Amino acid sequence: MRKMLRGYRYLKSTNRLHIIEDAVQHLREYELDIPTSKFSKLLWGAGLCSAELITRQRLSSRYIGLNRALLIAVSSPSGFVSIAIPRIWRVQLEHIGFSIDHTKCSIYWALALAKKFMFGLAKALLLLGEAICNWSPTHDFGNQYIYFCDLVRNNLPADDQDFQSYCLINWYSQWNGRDHLISHLRHGVTMANLNYKGIYNITFQKNPVPPLFDIRQKLAYVSWLVKAFYSCVVSLFSGAWWNLLILPEAVTAISVRLQSPSLFAKEYWFHNSLCYPPLWTYELPAKHSKAIYYFYSINCEPLSRSDGSKPFVTPYSLMNWPHYLIWDKPLSAFIRNTQSINASMLVSGPVWFSDCTNNHKALKPLSIALFNVTPHRSLAYSRLGIATEYYVPEITNAFLDQVIQCAVELGIIIAFKEKRVIKRTAHPLHRAYMNSIKCNPNVDILNPSVSAIQIIKQSIGCISFPFTSTAFIARSEGISSVYFDPTASLCVDDTDTRGIAILKNKRSLNEWMKALLVSRT
């Protein structure tokens, strides 16, 4: 860990932090020279036509570990990259200028593939066990339901009478673009089986893919497993590592392939914590179903660098979802820069996502909502490999401090909400600053689990750290909204700000707050 921090500080001191981000993006974009015939149709199924891209997506999903390995490699003149990556990526890193320990990388890569194989085997046996114990369909909705993937408790209503919280389910219930023929919504949140009194029946389903129940399906699944593991053994000795890489996902995809279309949701919704479509979603069109990718935030693009450039360096660059639900047209332009050239897009405006009404209190009169970005510890931040050092405690604390100073001078209450609960991953300097303002009478510190929309609707104005989604939400709610950059150093354009003003010093911030007060008196 010390080596990683040493590498980060060395690159920072030489103004070369960008080389980590650039190297990882180069690997993402480098097309693997793998003939389509080398991909096993048995394993890849409907994903075969996108197999090369899917392979790059799966390799790129481990970019945090790769960032760490690259930082360690540059920590000393004799440093080498040692991480589980295939030879084709190692050669590319050498071309860029990194030194590679091929022996260690080969061993780590072989162990990673063995782990994938064992995980795939364990998952296959688990799914087979579930199938053996299941002899009837888990539901009889006949394709007339929607499944929301990867939710947590606060994405659902608090109870069966909760129609007021700004959670995802309540948003969908009032969204004009919803499918009005659907009467059932399903999710995978345990201990949240609601007898909802709204327009939907909201019920729990452990997994988005229902287990096999027909005896013929089970026999076909066993037959497929035998062939699949034989194919993996052949791939192992022939060097076709990509087939081993996809095995854990393939055992789920075959479950979709074998079952009747009537058992699947009409739509499967995935939020933007996940970058790439699971392999089983490629089977959905044949089941008269589709995967929809939606955003609960629009702070997705990388910040501009100090030289004004804004390279497209992001894991999102490899996205290829077939359907997107987007907030606005700039987000659409962002997606068009990815692999989703022919995807369908529907503009919805802001999407409510998470809320906890039990922890909410009414704001004091004439409160201004304040939203920041919690800075990580140096160790956690450095391995993100971000070229622009902006989300750090020196800047976030200055952001908070200058806003609070203006509030004290003008007698305004600041309703402050952290993005999430502060834990040990937050930087100690930020935690110390937060402790120092707890007793400030002009600062009302709110529970992070409460929806930002609840707070914004009760405020007279909104100040956001660049470029959080709350500024856009506030504007869409008719609330005066600005960004505040305490460093006055960001290179911005309308895509970043979406036409929202960005204040760059304490004086302009004070004037904006004063004008806001005058308009309310």
Coordinates of C-alpha atoms in Angstrom, one line a residue:
M1 CA 0.0 0.0 0.0
R2 CA 2.9 2.4 0.8
K3 CA 4.3 1.6 -2.7
M4 CA 1.0 2.5 -4.3
L5 CA 0.9 5.9 -2.5
R6 CA 4.5 6.5 -3.3
G7 CA 3.8 5.9 -7.0
Y8 CA 0.8 8.3 -6.8
R9 CA 2.8 11.0 -5.1
Y10 CA 5.6 10.6 -7.6
L11 CA 3.3 11.0 -10.6
K12 CA 1.6 14.0 -8.9
S13 CA 5.0 15.7 -8.3
T14 CA 5.9 15.2 -12.0
N15 CA 2.5 16.3 -13.3
R16 CA 1.9 12.8 -14.8
L17 CA -1.1 11.5 -12.9
H18 CA -2.9 11.1 -16.3
I19 CA -0.7 8.2 -17.4
I20 CA -2.6 5.7 -15.2
E21 CA -6.0 6.8 -16.6
D22 CA -4.7 6.8 -20.1
A23 CA -3.0 3.4 -19.9
V24 CA -6.2 1.7 -18.6
Q25 CA -8.3 3.4 -21.2
H26 CA -5.9 2.3 -23.9
L27 CA -6.4 -1.3 -22.8
R28 CA -10.2 -0.9 -22.8
E29 CA -10.2 0.3 -26.3
Y30 CA -7.6 -2.1 -27.7
E31 CA -9.5 -4.7 -29.7
L32 CA -8.5 -8.3 -28.9
D33 CA -7.4 -10.2 -32.0
I34 CA -9.6 -13.2 -31.3
P35 CA -11.4 -14.9 -34.3
T36 CA -15.1 -15.4 -33.7
S37 CA -14.6 -19.1 -34.3
K38 CA -12.5 -19.3 -31.1
F39 CA -15.5 -18.3 -28.9
S40 CA -17.6 -21.3 -27.8
K41 CA -21.1 -20.9 -29.0
L42 CA -22.2 -23.3 -26.3
L43 CA -21.0 -20.9 -23.6
W44 CA -21.6 -17.5 -25.2
G45 CA -25.1 -18.2 -26.6
A46 CA -26.8 -15.0 -27.9
G47 CA -23.8 -13.0 -26.7
L48 CA -21.6 -14.6 -29.3
C49 CA -21.9 -11.7 -31.8
S50 CA -20.5 -9.3 -29.1
A51 CA -18.1 -11.8 -27.5
E52 CA -14.9 -9.7 -28.1
L53 CA -16.5 -6.6 -26.6
I54 CA -17.9 -8.6 -23.6
T55 CA -14.4 -10.0 -23.0
R56 CA -12.9 -6.5 -22.8
Q57 CA -15.8 -5.4 -20.5
R58 CA -15.0 -8.3 -18.1
L59 CA -11.3 -7.6 -18.1
S60 CA -12.0 -3.8 -17.6
S61 CA -14.2 -4.5 -14.6
R62 CA -11.0 -5.1 -12.6
Y63 CA -9.6 -1.6 -13.4
I64 CA -9.2 -0.7 -9.7
G65 CA -6.7 -3.6 -9.2
L66 CA -5.0 -2.6 -12.4
N67 CA -4.6 1.0 -11.3
R68 CA -3.0 -0.2 -8.1
A69 CA -0.6 -2.4 -9.9
L70 CA 0.4 0.4 -12.3
L71 CA 1.0 2.8 -9.4
I72 CA 3.2 0.3 -7.6
A73 CA 5.2 -0.2 -10.8
V74 CA 6.0 3.5 -11.1
S75 CA 6.9 3.8 -7.4
S76 CA 10.5 3.0 -8.1
P77 CA 12.8 2.9 -11.2
S78 CA 13.0 -0.9 -10.8
G79 CA 9.2 -1.4 -10.4
F80 CA 7.3 -4.0 -12.4
V81 CA 3.6 -4.6 -13.1
S82 CA 2.5 -7.8 -11.4
I83 CA -1.2 -8.5 -11.8
A84 CA -3.5 -11.2 -13.2
I85 CA -4.0 -10.0 -16.8
P86 CA -3.7 -11.8 -20.1
R87 CA -0.6 -11.6 -22.3
I88 CA -2.2 -9.4 -24.9
W89 CA -2.7 -6.7 -22.3
R90 CA 0.8 -7.2 -20.9
V91 CA 2.3 -6.6 -24.3
Q92 CA 0.3 -3.4 -24.7
L93 CA 1.5 -2.1 -21.3
E94 CA 5.1 -2.7 -22.4
H95 CA 4.5 -0.8 -25.6
I96 CA 3.2 2.1 -23.5
G97 CA 6.4 2.1 -21.4
F98 CA 5.6 0.0 -18.3
S99 CA 7.9 -2.8 -17.1
I100 CA 6.2 -6.2 -16.8
D101 CA 7.0 -9.2 -14.6
H102 CA 5.7 -11.7 -17.1
T103 CA 6.3 -14.7 -14.9
K104 CA 4.3 -13.4 -11.9
C105 CA 1.6 -12.1 -14.2
S106 CA 1.3 -15.5 -15.9
I107 CA 1.0 -17.3 -12.6
Y108 CA -1.6 -14.8 -11.3
W109 CA -3.6 -15.0 -14.5
A110 CA -3.6 -18.8 -14.4
L111 CA -4.8 -18.7 -10.8
A112 CA -7.5 -16.2 -11.7
L113 CA -8.8 -18.4 -14.5
A114 CA -8.8 -21.4 -12.1
K115 CA -10.8 -19.4 -9.7
K116 CA -13.3 -18.5 -12.4
F117 CA -13.6 -22.1 -13.4
M118 CA -14.2 -23.2 -9.8
F119 CA -16.7 -20.4 -9.2
G120 CA -18.5 -21.4 -12.4
L121 CA -18.6 -25.0 -11.2
A122 CA -19.9 -24.0 -7.8
K123 CA -22.6 -21.7 -9.3
A124 CA -23.7 -24.4 -11.7
L125 CA -24.1 -26.9 -8.9
L126 CA -26.0 -24.3 -6.8
L127 CA -28.4 -23.5 -9.7
L128 CA -28.9 -27.3 -10.3
G129 CA -29.7 -27.8 -6.6
E130 CA -32.3 -25.0 -6.8
A131 CA -33.8 -26.6 -9.9
I132 CA -34.0 -30.0 -8.3
C133 CA -35.9 -28.5 -5.4
N134 CA -38.2 -26.5 -7.6
W135 CA -41.2 -28.3 -9.3
S136 CA -43.5 -25.4 -10.1
P137 CA -43.1 -21.9 -11.6
T138 CA -42.3 -19.2 -9.0
H139 CA -45.1 -17.0 -10.3
D140 CA -47.8 -16.9 -13.0
F141 CA -47.7 -13.3 -14.1
G142 CA -47.3 -14.3 -17.8
N143 CA -44.6 -11.8 -18.7
Q144 CA -46.6 -8.9 -17.3
Y145 CA -44.2 -7.8 -14.6
I146 CA -41.0 -5.7 -14.3
Y147 CA -38.0 -6.8 -12.3
F148 CA -35.7 -4.1 -10.7
C149 CA -32.2 -5.5 -10.3
D150 CA -29.7 -4.8 -7.5
L151 CA -31.9 -2.8 -5.2
V152 CA -31.5 -2.1 -1.5
R153 CA -34.2 -1.5 1.1
N154 CA -34.2 2.3 0.7
N155 CA -35.1 2.0 -3.0
L156 CA -38.5 0.6 -1.9
P157 CA -41.4 2.3 0.0
A158 CA -40.9 2.2 3.8
D159 CA -44.2 0.4 4.3
D160 CA -47.4 -0.5 2.5
Q161 CA -48.8 3.1 3.1
D162 CA -45.7 5.0 2.0
F163 CA -46.6 6.9 -1.1
Q164 CA -44.7 10.1 -0.3
S165 CA -41.0 8.9 -0.1
Y166 CA -38.8 9.7 -3.1
C167 CA -37.7 6.1 -3.7
L168 CA -37.4 4.4 -7.1
I169 CA -40.7 2.4 -6.8
N170 CA -42.7 5.6 -6.0
W171 CA -41.0 7.4 -8.9
Y172 CA -41.9 4.6 -11.3
S173 CA -45.5 4.6 -10.1
Q174 CA -46.0 8.3 -11.0
W175 CA -43.8 8.3 -14.2
N176 CA -45.8 9.0 -17.3
G177 CA -43.6 6.8 -19.5
R178 CA -44.3 3.6 -17.5
D179 CA -46.0 0.6 -19.0
H180 CA -49.6 1.0 -17.9
L181 CA -50.4 -2.6 -18.6
I182 CA -48.0 -3.8 -15.9
S183 CA -49.5 -4.6 -12.5
H184 CA -46.6 -6.4 -10.8
L185 CA -43.2 -5.1 -9.8
R186 CA -40.6 -7.5 -8.4
H187 CA -37.2 -7.0 -6.7
G188 CA -34.5 -9.0 -4.9
V189 CA -34.5 -7.2 -1.5
T190 CA -34.9 -9.7 1.3
M191 CA -37.3 -8.9 4.1
A192 CA -39.2 -6.4 2.0
N193 CA -42.4 -8.2 0.9
L194 CA -44.8 -5.3 0.8
N195 CA -48.6 -5.4 0.7
Y196 CA -48.4 -2.2 -1.2
K197 CA -51.7 -0.3 -1.5
G198 CA -50.7 1.6 -4.6
I199 CA -51.3 0.7 -8.3
Y200 CA -48.8 -2.2 -8.2
N201 CA -48.3 -5.4 -6.4
I202 CA -44.7 -5.3 -5.2
T203 CA -43.2 -8.7 -4.4
F204 CA -39.9 -10.4 -3.7
Q205 CA -38.2 -12.7 -6.1
K206 CA -34.7 -13.8 -5.0
N207 CA -33.1 -13.8 -8.5
P208 CA -34.1 -12.1 -11.7
V209 CA -33.8 -15.4 -13.5
P210 CA -36.4 -17.9 -12.2
P211 CA -35.1 -21.4 -11.4
L212 CA -35.8 -24.3 -13.8
F213 CA -38.8 -26.4 -12.9
D214 CA -39.7 -28.6 -15.9
I215 CA -38.0 -32.1 -15.9
R216 CA -37.0 -31.7 -19.5
Q217 CA -35.4 -28.3 -18.8
K218 CA -33.4 -29.9 -15.9
L219 CA -32.2 -32.7 -18.1
A220 CA -31.2 -30.3 -20.8
Y221 CA -29.4 -28.2 -18.2
V222 CA -27.4 -31.2 -17.0
S223 CA -26.5 -32.1 -20.5
W224 CA -25.3 -28.6 -21.2
L225 CA -23.2 -28.6 -18.0
V226 CA -21.3 -31.7 -19.1
K227 CA -20.7 -30.2 -22.5
A228 CA -19.7 -26.8 -21.1
F229 CA -17.1 -28.2 -18.7
Y230 CA -15.7 -30.3 -21.5
S231 CA -15.5 -27.2 -23.6
C232 CA -13.7 -25.4 -20.8
V233 CA -11.1 -28.1 -20.4
V234 CA -10.5 -28.0 -24.2
S235 CA -10.3 -24.2 -24.0
L236 CA -7.8 -24.4 -21.1
F237 CA -5.3 -26.5 -23.2
S238 CA -5.9 -24.5 -26.4
G239 CA -5.3 -21.1 -24.7
A240 CA -8.9 -19.9 -25.2
W241 CA -9.0 -18.2 -21.8
W242 CA -12.0 -16.1 -22.7
N243 CA -14.3 -19.1 -22.6
L244 CA -13.2 -19.8 -19.0
L245 CA -13.7 -16.1 -18.1
I246 CA -17.3 -16.2 -19.1
L247 CA -18.3 -19.6 -17.5
P248 CA -19.9 -18.2 -14.3
E249 CA -22.2 -16.0 -16.4
A250 CA -22.9 -18.7 -18.9
V251 CA -24.4 -21.0 -16.3
T252 CA -27.1 -18.3 -15.7
A253 CA -27.5 -17.5 -19.4
I254 CA -28.4 -21.2 -20.2
S255 CA -31.2 -21.0 -17.6
V256 CA -32.7 -18.2 -19.6
R257 CA -32.3 -20.0 -22.9
L258 CA -34.1 -23.1 -21.7
Q259 CA -37.2 -21.6 -20.1
S260 CA -40.5 -20.4 -21.5
P261 CA -40.8 -16.6 -22.4
S262 CA -43.9 -16.4 -20.1
L263 CA -41.7 -16.8 -17.0
F264 CA -39.6 -13.7 -17.6
A265 CA -40.2 -10.1 -16.8
K266 CA -41.3 -7.8 -19.6
E267 CA -38.5 -5.5 -18.6
Y268 CA -35.4 -5.8 -16.4
W269 CA -34.2 -2.6 -15.0
F270 CA -30.5 -2.0 -14.1
H271 CA -29.1 1.1 -12.5
N272 CA -25.7 2.7 -13.3
S273 CA -23.8 1.2 -10.5
L274 CA -23.3 -1.6 -13.0
C275 CA -21.5 -0.7 -16.2
Y276 CA -22.0 -3.6 -18.5
P277 CA -24.9 -6.0 -19.4
P278 CA -24.7 -9.5 -17.8
L279 CA -24.4 -12.3 -20.4
W280 CA -27.9 -13.6 -19.7
T281 CA -29.5 -10.3 -20.8
Y282 CA -28.4 -11.1 -24.4
E283 CA -31.0 -13.9 -24.3
L284 CA -33.9 -11.6 -23.4
P285 CA -35.0 -10.5 -26.9
A286 CA -35.8 -14.2 -27.7
K287 CA -38.0 -14.2 -24.6
H288 CA -39.9 -11.0 -25.6
S289 CA -38.2 -9.2 -22.8
K290 CA -35.6 -6.4 -22.7
A291 CA -33.0 -4.9 -20.4
I292 CA -33.3 -1.2 -19.5
Y293 CA -30.3 0.8 -18.1
Y294 CA -31.2 3.9 -16.1
F295 CA -29.2 6.5 -14.3
Y296 CA -29.8 7.7 -10.7
S297 CA -27.0 10.2 -11.2
I298 CA -25.6 12.2 -14.1
N299 CA -22.2 12.9 -12.6
C300 CA -20.7 10.3 -14.9
E301 CA -18.2 12.1 -17.1
P302 CA -14.5 12.7 -16.2
L303 CA -13.4 16.2 -15.2
S304 CA -11.5 18.3 -17.6
R305 CA -7.7 18.2 -17.1
S306 CA -5.6 21.2 -16.2
D307 CA -4.7 21.7 -19.8
G308 CA -8.3 22.0 -20.7
S309 CA -8.5 18.6 -22.4
K310 CA -11.3 16.1 -21.6
P311 CA -10.4 12.6 -22.8
F312 CA -13.1 10.0 -22.8
V313 CA -11.4 7.9 -20.1
T314 CA -14.2 6.0 -18.2
P315 CA -15.4 2.4 -17.8
Y316 CA -18.7 3.6 -19.3
S317 CA -16.9 3.9 -22.7
L318 CA -17.5 0.2 -23.3
M319 CA -21.2 0.2 -22.5
N320 CA -23.5 -1.5 -25.0
W321 CA -26.9 -1.7 -23.4
P322 CA -29.8 -1.9 -25.9
H323 CA -32.1 0.5 -24.0
Y324 CA -31.4 3.6 -21.9
L325 CA -33.5 5.8 -19.7
I326 CA -31.7 9.1 -19.5
W327 CA -32.2 12.4 -17.7
D328 CA -31.5 14.9 -20.5
K329 CA -29.9 15.3 -24.0
P330 CA -26.3 15.9 -22.7
L331 CA -26.4 12.5 -21.1
S332 CA -27.6 11.1 -24.4
A333 CA -24.6 12.7 -26.1
F334 CA -22.4 11.1 -23.5
I335 CA -23.9 7.6 -24.2
R336 CA -23.5 8.1 -27.9
N337 CA -19.7 8.2 -27.3
T338 CA -19.8 4.7 -26.0
Q339 CA -20.4 1.4 -27.9
S340 CA -24.2 2.0 -27.7
I341 CA -24.5 3.5 -31.2
N342 CA -27.8 1.9 -32.1
A343 CA -29.4 1.9 -28.6
S344 CA -32.8 3.3 -28.0
M345 CA -33.0 6.2 -25.5
L346 CA -35.9 7.7 -23.6
V347 CA -35.6 11.0 -21.8
S348 CA -37.3 10.8 -18.4
G349 CA -35.9 13.7 -16.3
P350 CA -34.4 13.0 -12.8
V351 CA -35.1 9.5 -11.4
W352 CA -35.8 9.2 -7.7
F353 CA -33.7 6.4 -6.3
S354 CA -33.2 6.1 -2.5
D355 CA -35.0 7.6 0.5
C356 CA -35.6 7.0 4.2
T357 CA -38.6 9.0 5.4
N358 CA -38.1 7.7 9.0
N359 CA -34.9 9.8 9.3
H360 CA -36.2 13.0 7.8
K361 CA -37.0 16.2 9.6
A362 CA -38.6 19.4 8.4
L363 CA -36.1 22.1 7.4
K364 CA -35.9 25.4 9.2
P365 CA -37.4 28.4 7.3
L366 CA -35.3 30.0 4.6
S367 CA -32.8 27.1 4.4
I368 CA -30.4 26.6 1.6
A369 CA -29.6 23.1 0.6
L370 CA -25.9 22.1 0.4
F371 CA -24.5 19.0 -1.3
N372 CA -20.9 17.9 -1.5
V373 CA -18.8 14.9 -2.5
T374 CA -17.2 13.0 0.4
P375 CA -13.4 12.8 -0.1
H376 CA -11.9 9.3 0.3
R377 CA -8.8 8.4 2.3
S378 CA -5.6 9.0 0.3
L379 CA -5.2 5.2 -0.2
A380 CA -8.7 4.7 -1.6
Y381 CA -8.6 7.8 -3.7
S382 CA -5.2 7.1 -5.3
R383 CA -6.2 3.7 -6.6
L384 CA -9.1 5.3 -8.5
G385 CA -6.5 6.5 -11.0
I386 CA -8.1 9.9 -11.5
A387 CA -6.0 12.4 -13.5
T388 CA -7.6 15.5 -12.0
E389 CA -7.1 15.8 -8.3
Y390 CA -10.3 17.6 -7.2
Y391 CA -12.4 15.4 -4.9
V392 CA -9.8 15.8 -2.1
P393 CA -10.4 17.2 1.5
E394 CA -8.5 20.4 0.9
I395 CA -11.0 21.4 -1.8
T396 CA -14.2 19.8 -0.3
N397 CA -13.5 21.4 3.1
A398 CA -12.9 24.8 1.5
F399 CA -16.2 24.4 -0.4
L400 CA -18.1 23.8 2.9
D401 CA -16.1 26.4 4.9
Q402 CA -16.8 29.3 2.5
V403 CA -20.5 28.4 2.1
I404 CA -20.9 28.3 5.9
Q405 CA -19.0 31.6 6.4
C406 CA -21.4 33.3 4.0
A407 CA -24.3 31.7 5.8
V408 CA -23.1 33.0 9.1
E409 CA -22.6 36.5 7.8
L410 CA -26.1 36.6 6.3
G411 CA -27.9 34.7 9.0
I412 CA -28.9 31.9 6.7
I413 CA -29.5 28.2 7.7
I414 CA -27.5 25.7 5.6
A415 CA -29.3 22.3 5.3
F416 CA -26.3 20.1 4.6
K417 CA -26.5 16.5 3.4
E418 CA -23.5 14.2 2.8
K419 CA -23.8 12.0 -0.2
R420 CA -23.5 8.9 2.0
V421 CA -22.9 8.0 5.6
I422 CA -19.3 8.9 6.6
K423 CA -17.3 5.8 7.4
R424 CA -13.7 5.0 7.8
T425 CA -13.1 5.3 4.0
A426 CA -13.7 9.0 4.3
H427 CA -10.6 11.1 4.7
P428 CA -9.6 11.9 8.3
L429 CA -9.3 15.6 7.5
H430 CA -12.9 15.7 6.3
R431 CA -14.2 13.7 9.3
A432 CA -12.4 16.2 11.6
Y433 CA -14.0 19.1 9.7
M434 CA -17.4 17.6 10.0
N435 CA -17.0 17.2 13.7
S436 CA -16.0 20.9 14.0
I437 CA -19.3 22.2 12.4
K438 CA -21.7 19.9 14.3
C439 CA -22.5 22.6 16.9
N440 CA -22.7 25.5 14.4
P441 CA -26.2 27.0 14.7
N442 CA -26.2 28.0 11.0
V443 CA -25.6 24.4 9.9
D444 CA -28.4 21.8 9.9
I445 CA -26.7 18.4 9.3
L446 CA -29.2 16.0 7.7
N447 CA -29.2 12.2 7.6
P448 CA -27.4 11.1 4.4
S449 CA -30.1 8.4 3.7
V450 CA -32.8 11.0 3.1
S451 CA -33.4 11.7 -0.5
A452 CA -31.9 14.9 -1.8
I453 CA -35.2 15.8 -3.5
Q454 CA -37.0 15.9 -0.2
I455 CA -34.4 18.5 1.0
I456 CA -34.4 20.5 -2.2
K457 CA -38.2 20.8 -2.3
Q458 CA -38.1 22.5 1.2
S459 CA -35.2 24.8 0.5
I460 CA -35.1 28.3 -1.1
G461 CA -31.9 27.5 -3.0
C462 CA -29.4 24.8 -3.7
I463 CA -25.5 24.9 -3.7
S464 CA -23.8 21.8 -5.2
F465 CA -20.2 20.7 -5.4
P466 CA -19.2 20.3 -9.1
F467 CA -20.7 18.4 -10.8
T468 CA -23.2 16.6 -8.6
S469 CA -26.7 15.8 -9.9
T470 CA -28.4 17.8 -7.2
A471 CA -27.9 21.0 -9.1
F472 CA -29.8 19.6 -12.0
I473 CA -32.5 18.2 -9.8
A474 CA -33.0 21.6 -8.0
R475 CA -33.4 23.4 -11.3
S476 CA -35.9 20.8 -12.6
E477 CA -37.9 21.5 -9.4
G478 CA -37.9 25.3 -10.0
I479 CA -35.4 25.9 -7.2
S480 CA -32.6 28.4 -7.7
S481 CA -29.4 26.3 -8.2
V482 CA -25.7 26.9 -8.6
Y483 CA -22.4 25.1 -8.5
F484 CA -19.6 26.5 -6.4
D485 CA -15.9 25.9 -7.2
P486 CA -13.8 27.3 -4.4
T487 CA -10.6 26.8 -6.4
A488 CA -11.8 28.7 -9.5
S489 CA -9.7 26.2 -11.4
L490 CA -12.1 23.9 -13.2
C491 CA -12.2 24.1 -17.0
V492 CA -15.9 23.7 -17.8
D493 CA -18.4 23.8 -20.6
D494 CA -22.2 23.6 -20.9
T495 CA -22.0 19.8 -21.0
D496 CA -20.5 19.9 -17.5
T497 CA -22.8 22.5 -16.0
R498 CA -25.9 21.9 -18.2
G499 CA -26.3 25.7 -18.2
I500 CA -26.3 26.0 -14.4
A501 CA -24.2 28.9 -13.1
I502 CA -20.8 28.0 -11.5
L503 CA -19.6 30.5 -8.8
K504 CA -15.9 30.7 -8.4
N505 CA -15.2 32.9 -5.4
K506 CA -16.7 33.7 -2.0
R507 CA -17.8 37.2 -3.1
S508 CA -20.0 35.9 -5.9
L509 CA -21.4 33.2 -3.6
N510 CA -22.3 35.9 -1.0
E511 CA -24.0 38.0 -3.6
W512 CA -26.0 35.0 -4.9
M513 CA -27.2 34.1 -1.3
K514 CA -28.0 37.8 -0.6
A515 CA -30.1 38.0 -3.8
L516 CA -31.9 34.8 -2.8
L517 CA -32.8 36.3 0.6
V518 CA -34.1 39.5 -1.0
S519 CA -36.3 37.6 -3.4
R520 CA -37.9 35.8 -0.5
T521 CA -38.6 38.8 1.7

